[in-house]
């Protein structure tokens, strides 16, 4: 979902001082300048925006995930929610 990716990239960019130009989807979240509290805040905002719940175990290692991994996880959760309605 293109809008999911754009929304998540914007959320990340709004929280970081990422000055290296474009945010690459292959970058890990810990390399884009988010500390652990910012990652938690990002997760809360994503959950609220997309009306989903990211499982607690997914939060534990989220900083080592790439931006693309996060987008894919959100897309899957949104699709599962839509499919269950």
XYZ file of N, CA and C in Angstrom:
255
model
N 0.842 -1.176 0.000
C 0.000 0.000 0.000
C 0.888 1.240 0.000
N 0.772 1.985 -1.039
C 1.626 3.151 -1.187
C 1.379 4.161 -0.078
N 0.124 4.410 0.274
C -0.159 5.413 1.301
C 0.372 4.979 2.657
N 0.343 3.683 2.949
C 0.903 3.185 4.205
C 2.389 3.529 4.269
N 3.101 3.218 3.221
C 4.540 3.499 3.182
C 4.805 4.988 3.322
N 4.073 5.803 2.592
C 4.280 7.256 2.656
C 3.985 7.792 4.045
N 2.909 7.304 4.654
C 2.553 7.759 6.003
C 3.616 7.369 7.022
N 4.099 6.144 6.938
C 5.102 5.676 7.900
C 6.425 6.404 7.696
N 6.838 6.591 6.455
C 8.075 7.332 6.191
C 7.964 8.757 6.740
N 6.818 9.392 6.531
C 6.620 10.747 7.060
C 6.691 10.751 8.587
N 6.068 9.764 9.231
C 6.119 9.674 10.697
C 7.560 9.540 11.187
N 8.339 8.728 10.489
C 9.743 8.542 10.873
C 10.521 9.828 10.643
N 10.346 10.437 9.486
C 11.084 11.666 9.156
C 10.739 12.796 10.135
N 9.477 12.856 10.564
C 9.061 13.887 11.509
C 9.738 13.730 12.867
N 10.188 12.505 13.192
C 10.793 12.234 14.487
C 12.321 12.288 14.461
N 12.894 12.373 13.308
C 14.353 12.290 13.233
C 14.965 13.551 12.663
N 16.239 13.628 12.828
C 16.995 14.698 12.182
C 17.731 14.091 10.997
N 17.056 13.188 10.307
C 17.639 12.474 9.170
C 17.966 13.481 8.074
N 19.239 13.776 7.929
C 19.651 14.796 6.969
C 20.366 14.210 5.765
N 20.348 12.902 5.654
C 21.038 12.254 4.549
C 20.222 12.195 3.281
N 19.283 13.093 3.115
C 18.431 13.061 1.929
C 17.265 12.133 2.148
N 16.936 11.359 1.136
C 15.788 10.457 1.208
C 16.026 9.353 2.228
N 14.965 8.942 2.846
C 15.012 7.815 3.768
C 14.907 6.545 2.947
N 15.880 5.669 3.073
C 15.891 4.430 2.303
C 15.151 3.336 3.060
N 14.315 2.607 2.363
C 13.519 1.567 3.002
C 14.378 0.453 3.572
N 15.601 0.324 3.096
C 16.494 -0.727 3.589
C 17.225 -0.335 4.875
N 17.056 0.905 5.323
C 17.715 1.351 6.550
C 17.029 0.759 7.770
N 17.830 0.360 8.757
C 17.229 -0.128 9.995
C 16.765 1.073 10.813
N 15.743 0.831 11.612
C 15.168 1.924 12.396
C 16.183 2.511 13.374
N 17.102 1.688 13.866
C 18.101 2.234 14.788
C 19.139 3.088 14.073
N 19.220 2.981 12.751
C 20.169 3.802 11.994
C 19.578 5.112 11.489
N 18.267 5.289 11.620
C 17.657 6.524 11.123
C 17.574 7.600 12.196
N 18.044 7.295 13.396
C 18.110 8.305 14.438
C 16.987 8.260 15.455
N 16.264 7.147 15.533
C 15.200 7.010 16.528
C 15.750 6.323 17.774
N 15.556 6.956 18.933
C 15.927 6.256 20.162
C 14.750 5.370 20.578
N 14.922 4.585 21.620
C 13.904 3.607 21.995
C 12.571 4.260 22.361
N 12.596 5.421 22.996
C 11.349 6.111 23.340
C 10.645 6.619 22.083
N 11.405 7.070 21.108
C 10.806 7.529 19.855
C 10.201 6.365 19.078
N 10.815 5.189 19.169
C 10.266 4.005 18.506
C 8.931 3.636 19.145
N 8.865 3.689 20.475
C 7.606 3.392 21.173
C 6.535 4.390 20.757
N 6.889 5.655 20.722
C 5.947 6.690 20.300
C 5.500 6.470 18.855
N 6.428 6.094 17.994
C 6.113 5.806 16.601
C 5.115 4.655 16.513
N 5.337 3.599 17.285
C 4.443 2.441 17.280
C 3.040 2.856 17.716
N 2.948 3.655 18.786
C 1.636 4.127 19.240
C 0.931 4.930 18.149
N 1.677 5.795 17.488
C 1.087 6.613 16.422
C 0.630 5.764 15.240
N 1.413 4.755 14.889
C 1.038 3.858 13.796
C -0.231 3.092 14.167
N -0.267 2.584 15.396
C -1.456 1.856 15.837
C -2.702 2.731 15.763
N -2.562 3.964 16.199
C -3.695 4.886 16.176
C -4.101 5.246 14.749
N -3.139 5.572 13.920
C -3.427 5.998 12.548
C -4.120 4.911 11.738
N -3.638 3.676 11.870
C -4.150 2.589 11.048
C -5.167 1.711 11.785
N -5.475 2.083 13.034
C -6.453 1.360 13.848
C -6.109 -0.130 13.925
N -4.854 -0.390 14.275
C -4.357 -1.760 14.417
C -3.665 -1.877 15.760
N -3.315 -3.094 16.119
C -2.523 -3.307 17.316
C -1.306 -4.141 16.942
N -0.145 -3.569 17.166
C 1.105 -4.273 16.872
C 1.421 -5.138 18.087
N 1.577 -6.439 17.894
C 1.828 -7.343 19.020
C 3.062 -6.934 19.819
N 2.990 -7.120 21.124
C 4.075 -6.724 22.015
C 5.402 -7.353 21.611
N 5.401 -8.618 21.210
C 6.666 -9.263 20.835
C 7.285 -8.605 19.603
N 6.478 -7.992 18.759
C 7.023 -7.290 17.587
C 7.753 -6.032 18.012
N 7.327 -5.428 19.120
C 7.970 -4.208 19.608
C 9.363 -4.465 20.165
N 9.604 -5.679 20.630
C 10.840 -5.971 21.340
C 12.077 -5.795 20.466
N 11.996 -6.152 19.217
C 13.184 -6.061 18.358
C 12.945 -5.137 17.170
N 12.012 -4.220 17.312
C 11.633 -3.383 16.170
C 12.768 -2.473 15.714
N 13.629 -2.059 16.633
C 14.711 -1.160 16.249
C 15.683 -1.808 15.264
N 15.780 -3.128 15.283
C 16.685 -3.808 14.358
C 16.023 -4.055 13.006
N 14.737 -3.793 12.900
C 14.013 -3.973 11.644
C 14.298 -2.810 10.703
N 14.102 -3.069 9.421
C 14.255 -1.989 8.450
C 12.930 -1.239 8.326
N 12.997 -0.095 7.691
C 11.791 0.686 7.420
C 10.835 -0.162 6.589
N 11.351 -0.884 5.606
C 10.524 -1.750 4.758
C 9.857 -2.854 5.572
N 10.588 -3.433 6.547
C 10.012 -4.467 7.416
C 8.822 -3.910 8.188
N 8.982 -2.704 8.716
C 7.913 -2.071 9.477
C 6.697 -1.831 8.583
N 6.925 -1.317 7.389
C 5.821 -1.055 6.448
C 5.114 -2.363 6.095
N 5.884 -3.407 5.840
C 5.299 -4.700 5.493
C 4.458 -5.240 6.649
N 4.949 -5.120 7.869
C 4.203 -5.588 9.037
C 2.895 -4.836 9.195
N 2.941 -3.525 9.021
C 1.727 -2.716 9.134
C 0.751 -3.090 8.023
N 1.247 -3.245 6.796
C 0.380 -3.649 5.683
C -0.322 -4.972 5.988
N 0.417 -5.922 6.560
C -0.163 -7.232 6.879
C -1.231 -7.110 7.958
N -0.973 -6.295 8.975
C -1.946 -6.114 10.048
C -3.203 -5.404 9.544
N -3.016 -4.405 8.683
C -4.165 -3.691 8.106
C -4.970 -4.644 7.222
N -4.303 -5.443 6.400
C -4.993 -6.387 5.522
C -5.754 -7.420 6.334
N -5.154 -7.908 7.419
C -5.826 -8.892 8.270
C -7.071 -8.296 8.916
N -6.970 -7.047 9.312
C -8.105 -6.376 9.937
C -9.225 -6.192 8.919
N -8.880 -5.769 7.707
C -9.874 -5.568 6.650
C -10.510 -6.910 6.299
N -9.704 -7.956 6.244
C -10.203 -9.282 5.908
C -11.134 -9.851 6.959
N -10.965 -9.429 8.209
C -11.811 -9.944 9.281
C -13.116 -9.185 9.422
N -13.254 -8.072 8.713
C -14.484 -7.271 8.803
C -15.512 -7.701 7.812
